[in-house]
CSV table of C-alpha atoms and ligand atoms in Angstrom, one decimal:
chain,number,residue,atom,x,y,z
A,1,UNK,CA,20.4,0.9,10.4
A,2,UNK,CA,24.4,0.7,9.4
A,3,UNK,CA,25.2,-2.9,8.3
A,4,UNK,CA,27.5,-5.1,9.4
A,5,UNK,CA,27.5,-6.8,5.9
A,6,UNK,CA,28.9,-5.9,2.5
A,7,UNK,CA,26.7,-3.8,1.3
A,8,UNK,CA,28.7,-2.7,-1.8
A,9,UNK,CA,28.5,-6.3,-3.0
A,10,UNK,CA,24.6,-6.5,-2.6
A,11,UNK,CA,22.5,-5.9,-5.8
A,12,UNK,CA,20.2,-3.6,-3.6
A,13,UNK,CA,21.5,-0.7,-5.0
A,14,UNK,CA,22.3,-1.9,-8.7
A,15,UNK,CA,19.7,-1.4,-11.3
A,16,UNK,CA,16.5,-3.7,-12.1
A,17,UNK,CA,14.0,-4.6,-14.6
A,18,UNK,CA,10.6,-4.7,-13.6
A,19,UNK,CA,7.9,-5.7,-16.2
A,20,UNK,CA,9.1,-3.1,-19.0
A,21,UNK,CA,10.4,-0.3,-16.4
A,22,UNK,CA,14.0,-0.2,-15.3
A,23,UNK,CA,14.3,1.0,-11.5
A,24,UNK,CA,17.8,2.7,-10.5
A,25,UNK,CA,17.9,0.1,-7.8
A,26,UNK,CA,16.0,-2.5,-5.5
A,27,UNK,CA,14.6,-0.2,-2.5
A,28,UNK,CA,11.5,0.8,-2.9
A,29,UNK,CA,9.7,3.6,-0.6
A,30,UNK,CA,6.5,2.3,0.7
A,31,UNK,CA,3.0,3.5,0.7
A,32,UNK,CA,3.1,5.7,3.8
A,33,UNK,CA,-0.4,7.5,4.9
A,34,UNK,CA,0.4,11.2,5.7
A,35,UNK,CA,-2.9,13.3,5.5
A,36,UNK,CA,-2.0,15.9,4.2
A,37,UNK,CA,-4.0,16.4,0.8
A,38,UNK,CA,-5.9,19.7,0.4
A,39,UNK,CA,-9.3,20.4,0.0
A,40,UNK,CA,-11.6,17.9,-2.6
A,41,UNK,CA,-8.9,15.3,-1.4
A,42,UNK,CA,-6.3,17.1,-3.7
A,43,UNK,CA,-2.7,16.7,-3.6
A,44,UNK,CA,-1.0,19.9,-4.1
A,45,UNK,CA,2.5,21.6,-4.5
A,46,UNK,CA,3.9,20.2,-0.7
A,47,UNK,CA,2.9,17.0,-1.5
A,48,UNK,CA,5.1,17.5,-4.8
A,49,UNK,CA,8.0,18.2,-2.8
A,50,UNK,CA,7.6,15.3,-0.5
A,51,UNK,CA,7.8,12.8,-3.1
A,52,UNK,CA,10.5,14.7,-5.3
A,53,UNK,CA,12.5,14.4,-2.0
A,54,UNK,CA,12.1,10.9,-1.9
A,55,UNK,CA,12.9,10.3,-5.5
A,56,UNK,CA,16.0,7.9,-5.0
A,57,UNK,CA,13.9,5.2,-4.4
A,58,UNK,CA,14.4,2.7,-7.0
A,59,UNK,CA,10.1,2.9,-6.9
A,60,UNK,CA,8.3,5.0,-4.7
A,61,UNK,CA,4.8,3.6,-4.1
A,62,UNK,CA,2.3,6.7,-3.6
A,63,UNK,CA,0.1,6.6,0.0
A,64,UNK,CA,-3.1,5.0,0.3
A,65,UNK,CA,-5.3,6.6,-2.6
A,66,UNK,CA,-9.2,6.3,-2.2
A,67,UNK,CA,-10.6,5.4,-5.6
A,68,UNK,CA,-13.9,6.6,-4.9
A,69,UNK,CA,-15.4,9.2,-1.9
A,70,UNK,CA,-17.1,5.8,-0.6
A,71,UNK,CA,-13.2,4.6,-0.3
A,72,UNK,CA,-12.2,6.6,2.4
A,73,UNK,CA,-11.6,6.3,5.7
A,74,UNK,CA,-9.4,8.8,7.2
A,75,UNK,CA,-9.7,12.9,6.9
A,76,UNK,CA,-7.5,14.5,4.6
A,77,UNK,CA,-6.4,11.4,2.9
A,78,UNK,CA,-5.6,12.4,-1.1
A,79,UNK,CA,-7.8,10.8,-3.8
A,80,UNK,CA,-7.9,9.7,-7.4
A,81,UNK,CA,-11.1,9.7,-9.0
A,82,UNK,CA,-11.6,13.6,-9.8
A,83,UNK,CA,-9.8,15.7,-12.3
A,84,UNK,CA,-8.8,18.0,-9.4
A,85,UNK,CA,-7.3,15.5,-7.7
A,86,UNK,CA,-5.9,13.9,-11.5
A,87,UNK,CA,-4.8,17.9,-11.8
A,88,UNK,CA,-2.5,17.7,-8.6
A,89,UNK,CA,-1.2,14.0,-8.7
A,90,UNK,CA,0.0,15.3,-12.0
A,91,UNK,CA,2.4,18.0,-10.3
A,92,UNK,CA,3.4,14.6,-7.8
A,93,UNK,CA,4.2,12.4,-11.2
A,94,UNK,CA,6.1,15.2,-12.8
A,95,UNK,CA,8.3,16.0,-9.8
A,96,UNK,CA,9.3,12.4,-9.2
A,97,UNK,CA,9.9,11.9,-13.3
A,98,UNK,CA,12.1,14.9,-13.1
A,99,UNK,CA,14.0,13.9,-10.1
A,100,UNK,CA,14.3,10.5,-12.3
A,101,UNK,CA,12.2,8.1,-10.1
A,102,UNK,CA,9.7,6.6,-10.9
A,103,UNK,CA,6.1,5.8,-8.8
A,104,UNK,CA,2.9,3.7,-8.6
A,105,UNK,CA,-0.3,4.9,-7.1
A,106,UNK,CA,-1.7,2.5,-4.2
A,107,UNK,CA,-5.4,2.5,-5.0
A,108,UNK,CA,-7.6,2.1,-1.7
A,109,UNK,CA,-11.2,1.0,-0.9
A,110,UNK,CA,-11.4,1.3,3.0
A,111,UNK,CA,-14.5,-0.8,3.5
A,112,UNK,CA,-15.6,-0.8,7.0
A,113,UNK,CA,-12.6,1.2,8.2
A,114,UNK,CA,-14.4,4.8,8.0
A,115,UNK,CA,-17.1,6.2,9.8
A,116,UNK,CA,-20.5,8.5,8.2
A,117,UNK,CA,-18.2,11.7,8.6
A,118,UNK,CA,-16.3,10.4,6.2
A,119,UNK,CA,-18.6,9.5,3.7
A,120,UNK,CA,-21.0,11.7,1.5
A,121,UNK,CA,-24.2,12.6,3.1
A,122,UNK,CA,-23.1,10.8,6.3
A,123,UNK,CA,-24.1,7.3,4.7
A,124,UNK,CA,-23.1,3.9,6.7
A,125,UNK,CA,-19.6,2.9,5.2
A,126,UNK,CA,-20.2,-0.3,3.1
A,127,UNK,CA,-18.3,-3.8,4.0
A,128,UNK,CA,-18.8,-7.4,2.7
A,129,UNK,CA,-21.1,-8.1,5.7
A,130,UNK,CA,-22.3,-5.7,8.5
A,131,UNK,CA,-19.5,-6.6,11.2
A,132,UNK,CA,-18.5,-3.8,12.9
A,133,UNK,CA,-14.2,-3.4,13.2
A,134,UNK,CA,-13.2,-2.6,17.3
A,135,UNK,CA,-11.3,0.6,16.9
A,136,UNK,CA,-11.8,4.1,15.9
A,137,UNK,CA,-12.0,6.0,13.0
A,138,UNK,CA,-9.9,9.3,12.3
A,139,UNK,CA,-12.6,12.3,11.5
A,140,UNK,CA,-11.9,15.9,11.1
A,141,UNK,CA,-13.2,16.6,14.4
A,142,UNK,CA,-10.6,13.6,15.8
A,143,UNK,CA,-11.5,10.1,16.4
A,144,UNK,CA,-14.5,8.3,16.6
A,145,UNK,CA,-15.7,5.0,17.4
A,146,UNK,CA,-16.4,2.5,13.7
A,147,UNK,CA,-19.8,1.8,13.4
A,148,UNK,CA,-21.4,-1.4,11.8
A,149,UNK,CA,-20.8,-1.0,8.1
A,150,UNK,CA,-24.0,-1.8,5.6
A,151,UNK,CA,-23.3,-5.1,4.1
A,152,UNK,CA,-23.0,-4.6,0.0
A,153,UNK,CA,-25.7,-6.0,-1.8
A,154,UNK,CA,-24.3,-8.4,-4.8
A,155,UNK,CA,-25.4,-6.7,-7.8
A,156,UNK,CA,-23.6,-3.0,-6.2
A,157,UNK,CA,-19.8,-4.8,-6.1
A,158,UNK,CA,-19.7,-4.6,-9.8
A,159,UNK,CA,-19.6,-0.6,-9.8
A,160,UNK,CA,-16.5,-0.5,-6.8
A,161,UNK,CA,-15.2,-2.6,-9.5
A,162,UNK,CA,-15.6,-0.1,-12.1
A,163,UNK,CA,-14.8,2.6,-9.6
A,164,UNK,CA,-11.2,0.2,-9.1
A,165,UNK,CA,-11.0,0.7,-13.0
A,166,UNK,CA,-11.8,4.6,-13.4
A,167,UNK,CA,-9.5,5.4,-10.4
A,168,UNK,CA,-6.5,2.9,-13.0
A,169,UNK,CA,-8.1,5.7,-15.7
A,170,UNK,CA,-7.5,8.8,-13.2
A,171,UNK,CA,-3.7,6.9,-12.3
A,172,UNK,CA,-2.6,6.9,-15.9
A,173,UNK,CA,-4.2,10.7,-16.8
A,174,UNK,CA,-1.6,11.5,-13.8
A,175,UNK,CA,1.6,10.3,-15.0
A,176,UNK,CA,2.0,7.5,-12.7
A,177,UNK,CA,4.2,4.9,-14.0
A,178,UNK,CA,1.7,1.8,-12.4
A,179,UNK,CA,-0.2,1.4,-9.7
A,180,UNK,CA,-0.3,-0.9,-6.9
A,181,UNK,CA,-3.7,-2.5,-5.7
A,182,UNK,CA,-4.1,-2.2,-1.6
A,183,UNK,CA,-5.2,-5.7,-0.9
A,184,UNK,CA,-4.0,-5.6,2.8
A,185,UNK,CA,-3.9,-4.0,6.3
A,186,UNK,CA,-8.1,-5.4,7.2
A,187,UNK,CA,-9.5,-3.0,4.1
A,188,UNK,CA,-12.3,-3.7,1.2
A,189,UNK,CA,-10.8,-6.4,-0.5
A,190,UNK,CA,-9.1,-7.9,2.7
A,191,UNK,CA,-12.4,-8.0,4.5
A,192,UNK,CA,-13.8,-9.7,1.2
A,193,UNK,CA,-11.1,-12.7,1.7
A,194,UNK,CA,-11.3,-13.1,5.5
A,195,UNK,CA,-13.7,-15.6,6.8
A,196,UNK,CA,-13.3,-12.5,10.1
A,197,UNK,CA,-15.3,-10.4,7.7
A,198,UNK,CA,-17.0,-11.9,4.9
A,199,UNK,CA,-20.3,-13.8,5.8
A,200,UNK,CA,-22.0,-13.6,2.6
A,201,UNK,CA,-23.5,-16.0,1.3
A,202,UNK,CA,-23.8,-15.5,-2.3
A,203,UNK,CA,-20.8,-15.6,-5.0
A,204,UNK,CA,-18.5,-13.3,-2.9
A,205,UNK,CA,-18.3,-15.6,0.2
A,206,UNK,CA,-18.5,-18.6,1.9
A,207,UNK,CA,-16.0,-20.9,0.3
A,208,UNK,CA,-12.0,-19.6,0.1
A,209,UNK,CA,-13.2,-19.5,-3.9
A,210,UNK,CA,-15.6,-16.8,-3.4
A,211,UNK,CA,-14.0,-15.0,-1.1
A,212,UNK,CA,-10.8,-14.0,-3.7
A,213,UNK,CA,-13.4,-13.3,-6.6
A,214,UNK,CA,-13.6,-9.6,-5.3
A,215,UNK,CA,-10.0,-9.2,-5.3
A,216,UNK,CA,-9.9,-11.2,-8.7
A,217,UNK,CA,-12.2,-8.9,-10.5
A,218,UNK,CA,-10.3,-5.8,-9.3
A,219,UNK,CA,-6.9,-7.0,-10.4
A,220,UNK,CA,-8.4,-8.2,-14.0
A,221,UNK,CA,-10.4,-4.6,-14.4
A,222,UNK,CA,-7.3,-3.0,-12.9
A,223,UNK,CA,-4.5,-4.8,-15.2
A,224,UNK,CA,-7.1,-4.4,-18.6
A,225,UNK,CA,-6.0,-0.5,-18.2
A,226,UNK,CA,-2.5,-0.9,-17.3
A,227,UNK,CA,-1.8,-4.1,-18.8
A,228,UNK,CA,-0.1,-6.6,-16.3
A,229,UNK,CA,3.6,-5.8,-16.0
A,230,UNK,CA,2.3,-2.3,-14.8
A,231,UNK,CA,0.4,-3.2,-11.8
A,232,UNK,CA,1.4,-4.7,-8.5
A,233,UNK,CA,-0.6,-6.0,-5.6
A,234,UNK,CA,-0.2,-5.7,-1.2
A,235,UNK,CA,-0.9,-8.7,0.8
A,236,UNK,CA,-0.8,-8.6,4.7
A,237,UNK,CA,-1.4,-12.4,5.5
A,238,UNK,CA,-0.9,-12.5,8.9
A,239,UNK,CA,-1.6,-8.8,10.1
A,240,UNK,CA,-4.6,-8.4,12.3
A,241,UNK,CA,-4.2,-4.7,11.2
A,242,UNK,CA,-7.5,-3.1,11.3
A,243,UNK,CA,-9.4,-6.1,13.6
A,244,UNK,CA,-9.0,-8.4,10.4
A,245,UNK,CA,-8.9,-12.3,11.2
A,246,UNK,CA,-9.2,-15.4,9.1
A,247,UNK,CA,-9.5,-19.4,10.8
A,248,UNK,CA,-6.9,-20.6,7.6
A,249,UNK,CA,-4.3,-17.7,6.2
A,250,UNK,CA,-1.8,-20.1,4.9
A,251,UNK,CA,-5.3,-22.3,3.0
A,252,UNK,CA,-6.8,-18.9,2.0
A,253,UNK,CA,-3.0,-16.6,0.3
A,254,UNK,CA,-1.7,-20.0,-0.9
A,255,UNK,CA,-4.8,-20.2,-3.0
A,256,UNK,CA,-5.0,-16.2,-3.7
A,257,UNK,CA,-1.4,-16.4,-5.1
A,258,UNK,CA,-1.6,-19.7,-7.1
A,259,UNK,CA,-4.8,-17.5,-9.1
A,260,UNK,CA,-2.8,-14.3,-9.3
A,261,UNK,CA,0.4,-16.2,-11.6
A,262,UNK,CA,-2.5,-16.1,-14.3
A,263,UNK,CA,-2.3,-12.3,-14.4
A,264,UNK,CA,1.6,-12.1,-15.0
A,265,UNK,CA,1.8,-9.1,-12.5
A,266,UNK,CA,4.2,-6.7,-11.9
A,267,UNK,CA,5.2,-7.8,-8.5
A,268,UNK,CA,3.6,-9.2,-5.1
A,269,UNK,CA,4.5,-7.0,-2.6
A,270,UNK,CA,3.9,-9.3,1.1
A,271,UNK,CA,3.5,-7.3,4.9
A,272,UNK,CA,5.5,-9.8,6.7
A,273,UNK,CA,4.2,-9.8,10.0
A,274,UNK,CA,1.7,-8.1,12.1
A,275,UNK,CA,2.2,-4.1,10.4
A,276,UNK,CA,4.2,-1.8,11.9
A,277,UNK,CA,4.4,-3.9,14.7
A,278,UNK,CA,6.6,-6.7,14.7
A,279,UNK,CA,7.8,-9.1,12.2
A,280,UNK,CA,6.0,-12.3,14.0
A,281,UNK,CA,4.8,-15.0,12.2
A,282,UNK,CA,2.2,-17.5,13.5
A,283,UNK,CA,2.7,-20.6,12.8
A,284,UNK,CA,1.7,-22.5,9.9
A,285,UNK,CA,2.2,-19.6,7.9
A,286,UNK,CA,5.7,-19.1,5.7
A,287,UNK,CA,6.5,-16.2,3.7
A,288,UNK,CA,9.3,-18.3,2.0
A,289,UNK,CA,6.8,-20.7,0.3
A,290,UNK,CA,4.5,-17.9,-0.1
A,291,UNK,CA,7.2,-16.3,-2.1
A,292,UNK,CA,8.1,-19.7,-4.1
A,293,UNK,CA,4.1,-19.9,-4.9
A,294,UNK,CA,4.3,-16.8,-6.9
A,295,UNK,CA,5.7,-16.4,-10.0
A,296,UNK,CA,7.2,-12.9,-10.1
A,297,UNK,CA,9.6,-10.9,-8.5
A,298,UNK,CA,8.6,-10.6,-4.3
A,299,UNK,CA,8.7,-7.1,-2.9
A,300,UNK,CA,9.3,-7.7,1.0
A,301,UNK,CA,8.1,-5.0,3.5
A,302,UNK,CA,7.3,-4.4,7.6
A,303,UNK,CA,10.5,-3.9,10.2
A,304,UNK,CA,13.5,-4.7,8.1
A,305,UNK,CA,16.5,-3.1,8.5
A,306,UNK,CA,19.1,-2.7,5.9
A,307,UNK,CA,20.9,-5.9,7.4
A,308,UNK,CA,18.0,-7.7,7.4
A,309,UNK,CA,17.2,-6.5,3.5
A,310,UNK,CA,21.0,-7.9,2.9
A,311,UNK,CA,20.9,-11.1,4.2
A,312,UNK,CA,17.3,-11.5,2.2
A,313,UNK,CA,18.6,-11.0,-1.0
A,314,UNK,CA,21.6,-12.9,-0.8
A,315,UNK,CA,19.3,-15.8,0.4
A,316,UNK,CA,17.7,-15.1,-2.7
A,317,UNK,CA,14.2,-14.9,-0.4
A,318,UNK,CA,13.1,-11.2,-2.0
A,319,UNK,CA,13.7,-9.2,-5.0
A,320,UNK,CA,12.8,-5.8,-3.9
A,321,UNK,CA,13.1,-4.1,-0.6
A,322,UNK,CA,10.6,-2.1,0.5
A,323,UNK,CA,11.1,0.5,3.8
A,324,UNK,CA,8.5,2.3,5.0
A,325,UNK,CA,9.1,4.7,8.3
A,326,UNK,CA,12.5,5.2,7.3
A,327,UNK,CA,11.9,7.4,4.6
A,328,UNK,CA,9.8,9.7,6.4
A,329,UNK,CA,12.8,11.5,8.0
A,330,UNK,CA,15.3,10.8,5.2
A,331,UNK,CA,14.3,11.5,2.3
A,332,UNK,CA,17.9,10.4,0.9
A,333,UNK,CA,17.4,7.2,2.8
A,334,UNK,CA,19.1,4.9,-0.3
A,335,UNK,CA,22.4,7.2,-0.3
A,336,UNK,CA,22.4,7.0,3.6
A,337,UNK,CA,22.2,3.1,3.5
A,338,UNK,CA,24.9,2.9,0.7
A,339,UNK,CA,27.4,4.9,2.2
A,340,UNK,CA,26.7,3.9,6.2
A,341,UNK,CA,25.6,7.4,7.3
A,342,UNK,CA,23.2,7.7,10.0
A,343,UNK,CA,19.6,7.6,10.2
A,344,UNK,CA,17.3,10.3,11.2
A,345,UNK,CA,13.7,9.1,13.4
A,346,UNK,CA,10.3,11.1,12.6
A,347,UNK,CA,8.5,11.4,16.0
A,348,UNK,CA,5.0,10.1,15.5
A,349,UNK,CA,3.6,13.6,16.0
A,350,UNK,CA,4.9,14.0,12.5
A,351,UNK,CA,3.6,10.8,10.7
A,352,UNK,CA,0.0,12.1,10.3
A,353,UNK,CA,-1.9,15.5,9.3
A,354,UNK,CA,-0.4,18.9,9.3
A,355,UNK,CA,-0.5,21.4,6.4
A,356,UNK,CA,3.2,22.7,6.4
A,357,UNK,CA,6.6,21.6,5.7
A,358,UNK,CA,7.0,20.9,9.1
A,359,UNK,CA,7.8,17.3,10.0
A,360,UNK,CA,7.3,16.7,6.0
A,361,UNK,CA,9.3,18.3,3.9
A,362,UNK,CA,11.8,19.6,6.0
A,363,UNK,CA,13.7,16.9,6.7
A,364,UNK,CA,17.2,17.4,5.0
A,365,UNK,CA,19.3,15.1,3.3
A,366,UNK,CA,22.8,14.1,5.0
A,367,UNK,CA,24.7,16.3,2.9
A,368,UNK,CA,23.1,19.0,3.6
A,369,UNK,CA,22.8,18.3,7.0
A,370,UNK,CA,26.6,17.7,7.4
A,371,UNK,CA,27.1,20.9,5.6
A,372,UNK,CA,24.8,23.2,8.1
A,373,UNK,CA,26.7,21.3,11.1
B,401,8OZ,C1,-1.7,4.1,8.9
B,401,8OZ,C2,-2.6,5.1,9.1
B,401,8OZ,C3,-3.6,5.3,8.2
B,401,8OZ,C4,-3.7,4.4,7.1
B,401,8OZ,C5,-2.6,1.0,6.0
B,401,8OZ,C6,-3.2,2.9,4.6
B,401,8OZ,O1,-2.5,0.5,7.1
B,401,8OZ,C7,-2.9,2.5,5.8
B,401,8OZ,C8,-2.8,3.4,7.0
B,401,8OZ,C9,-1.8,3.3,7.9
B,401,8OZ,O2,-2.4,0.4,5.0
C-alpha cells in the first residue's frame, strides 16, 4: 500500500476536530467483526489488547456490537446491553484511552441475518417482513442455512428502539467516546429501508418515507443520550451485502441523508461499493453527491489503499479515511503508511473466531518486527 504521492503533504495524518473530540489524525480503523468475545457475549482482557494495539488510529470504531440478545447473528460476537459485557468494554475503553486513542461503539441489530441458535429459547429471528435472506448463518456448531425471519409487529419496533437507546446507556457506562449506528451491510435497519426487505404496510413501509422512520427513530433515541456531535452513522448504498436489494438506492439515501442534516451528526461514514468486495458502483448512484448531500464531515471506507485515501482528500471528496483489513495484521498501520514501510496480510483463517493471541494479538508492529529480523 506504499504511495506514489506526497504523503507528508496530506492532512491524513495531521490532527482533526470532530464534533467536540480532537482525533490525532484522519485514519480511522473500521468496525471489523472478529468473534472472539467470551462467554455472556463479554469482551475480556485479549480483546483489550487488540484494540490497545490498534490505538494509533486517529478513531477506532469498535466491531459490530449486538444491542440486545435478539440483535445477534453470529456466535461469539461481543455485546452491549449487560453489565458484564458494560464490565469488559470498560477494560477495551481504558486501554485505548491510555494508549491515547480514542473509540466509538458500532451498535448492531442483525435482523434476519441470524438463525434460532442464535437467539434465546431458539425463537425465529425478527425482520421488517418475513423474507428469508439466501445464505447461511454462523452458529456455534458452524453454519447453517437463514430461515424466514417473523415479521415485527408495529407496536414491538418501539422497544428495539429503546433497546438502541439502553445499548447508547451501556456505550457511555463503558468509556466509549461515541458510538456509531450500523445502518449497513443488509442488517435491521437496512432491511427496514430496502423495498428487498420491507413489505409492510403500516408506518414502517411502503413509501421511501416510511421506510427511513426506523432508522430515524434510532438515530433521534440514540443522539438524545450522546447528544449529536457524539454519534455517527454506516451506510452501504449500493452493497448487496447480506442478500439486501432496493429498485431506487440513489431515490431512497438521497432522501435518508437530506433527513439526517437535521440531527447535526458526528459524521456519515459511506461503504463505497459492494463490501469487501469491490469498489463498483452501479450506475445512477454517486458517492460524490451523496457526500455534497450531507452536511458533515464524510468518513469514506471499502478497498482504498493509502493512494487512493490521498488523492480523496486532496479532491476534497472525504474527510476521514477509514481502513478496514489492513489493520488486522498491522496494528501500527498509520506509522507504516506515514513512513512507507510495508504491509503485513492476515490470512482469512485469522479474520474470525479463535480464543488466543494467535492471528490477533500477535501481530507485531514494524519496529519490532525490524528489530527481531
Ligand atoms: C463480516 C462477518 C461478520 C459480520 C458487517 C458486521 O458486514 C459485519 C460482519 C462482517 O457489517
Amino acid at each position: 500500500m506504499g504511495s506514489d504521492l506526497p504523503v507528508a503533504a496530506s492532512d491524513l495524518f495531521q490532527p482533526v476536530r470532530v464534533g467536540d473530540l480532537t482525533l490525532a489524525n484522519r485514519i480511522v480503523m473500521a468496525p471489523l467483526t472478529r468473534a472472539r468475545a467470551g462467554p455472556g457475549d463479554v469482551p475480556g482482557p485479549l480483546n483489550a489488547t487488540y484494540y490497545r494495539q490498534r490505538a494509533s488510529a486517529g478513531l477506532i470504531i469498535s466491531e459490530a456490537t449486538q444491542i440486545s440478545p435478539q440483535g445477534k447473528g453470529y456466535a461469539f460476537t461481543p455485546g452491549i446491553y449487560s453489565d458484564a459485557q458494560v464490565e469488559g468494554w470498560k477494560l477495551v475503553t481504558a486501554a485505548v484511552h491510555a494508549a491515547g486513542g480514542h473509540i466509538f461503539a458500532q451498535l448492531w441489530h442483525v435482523g434476519r441475518i441470524s438463525h434460532p441458535d442464535l437467539q434465546e429459547n431458539g425463537r425465529l429471528p425478527v425482520a421488517p417482513s418475513a423474507v428469508r435472506a439466501n445464505g447461511q448463518a454462523f452458529t456455534e456448531s458452524g453454519f447453517q442455512p437463514f430461515v424466514t425471519p417473523r415479521a415485527l409487529e408495529t407496536e414491538e419496533i418501539a422497544a428495539i428502539v429503546a433497546d438502541y437507546a439502553h445499548a447508547s446507556v451501556c456505550a457511555r457506562r463503558a468509556g466509549f467516546d461515541g458510538v456509531e449506528i450500523h445502518a449497513a451491510n443488509g442488517y435491521l435497519i437496512d432491511q427496514f429501508l430496502r423495498d428487498g426487505t420491507n413489505l409492510r404496510s403500516d408506518r414502517y413501509g411502503g413509501s421511501i418515507e416510511n421506510r427511513v422512520r426506523f432508522a430515524l427513530e434510532v438515530v433521534a433515541a440514540v443522539t438524545e443520550v450522546w447528544g449529536p456531535s457524539r454519534v455517527g452513522i454506516r451506510l452501504a448504498p449500493v452493497s448487496p451485502a447480506n442478500d439486501i436489494a432496493d429498485s431506487d438506492p440513489w431515490g431512497l439515501f438521497s432522501h435518508l441523508v437530506g433527513e439526517l442534516n437535521r440531527f447535526g451528526l458526528a459524521y456519515l461514514h459511506c461503504v463505497e461499493g459492494h463490501t469487501t468486495v469491490s469498489r463498483a458502483v452501479p450506475e445512477g448512484f454517486d458517492f460524490a453527491r451523496l457526500r455534497a448531500l450531507f452536511r458533515g464531515l464524510y468518513m469514506a471506507n471499502n478497498g482504498y489503499t493509502l493512494d487512493l485515501a490521498l488523492a480523496a482528500r486532496r479532491q476534497g471528496l472525504i474527510d476521514l479515511i477509514c481502513f478496514g483489513r489492513p489493520f488486522l495484521a498491522n496494528p501500527d498501520l498509520v506509522a507504516r503508511l506515514a513512513n512507507g514501510w510495508p504491509l503485513a496480510e492476515a490470512p482469512r483463517a485469522t479474520w474470525y473466531g479463535g480464543s488466543g493471541a494467535e492471528g490477533y494479538t500477535d501481530w507485531p508492529a514494524h519496529a519490532a518486527d525490524a528489530a527481531a529480523a
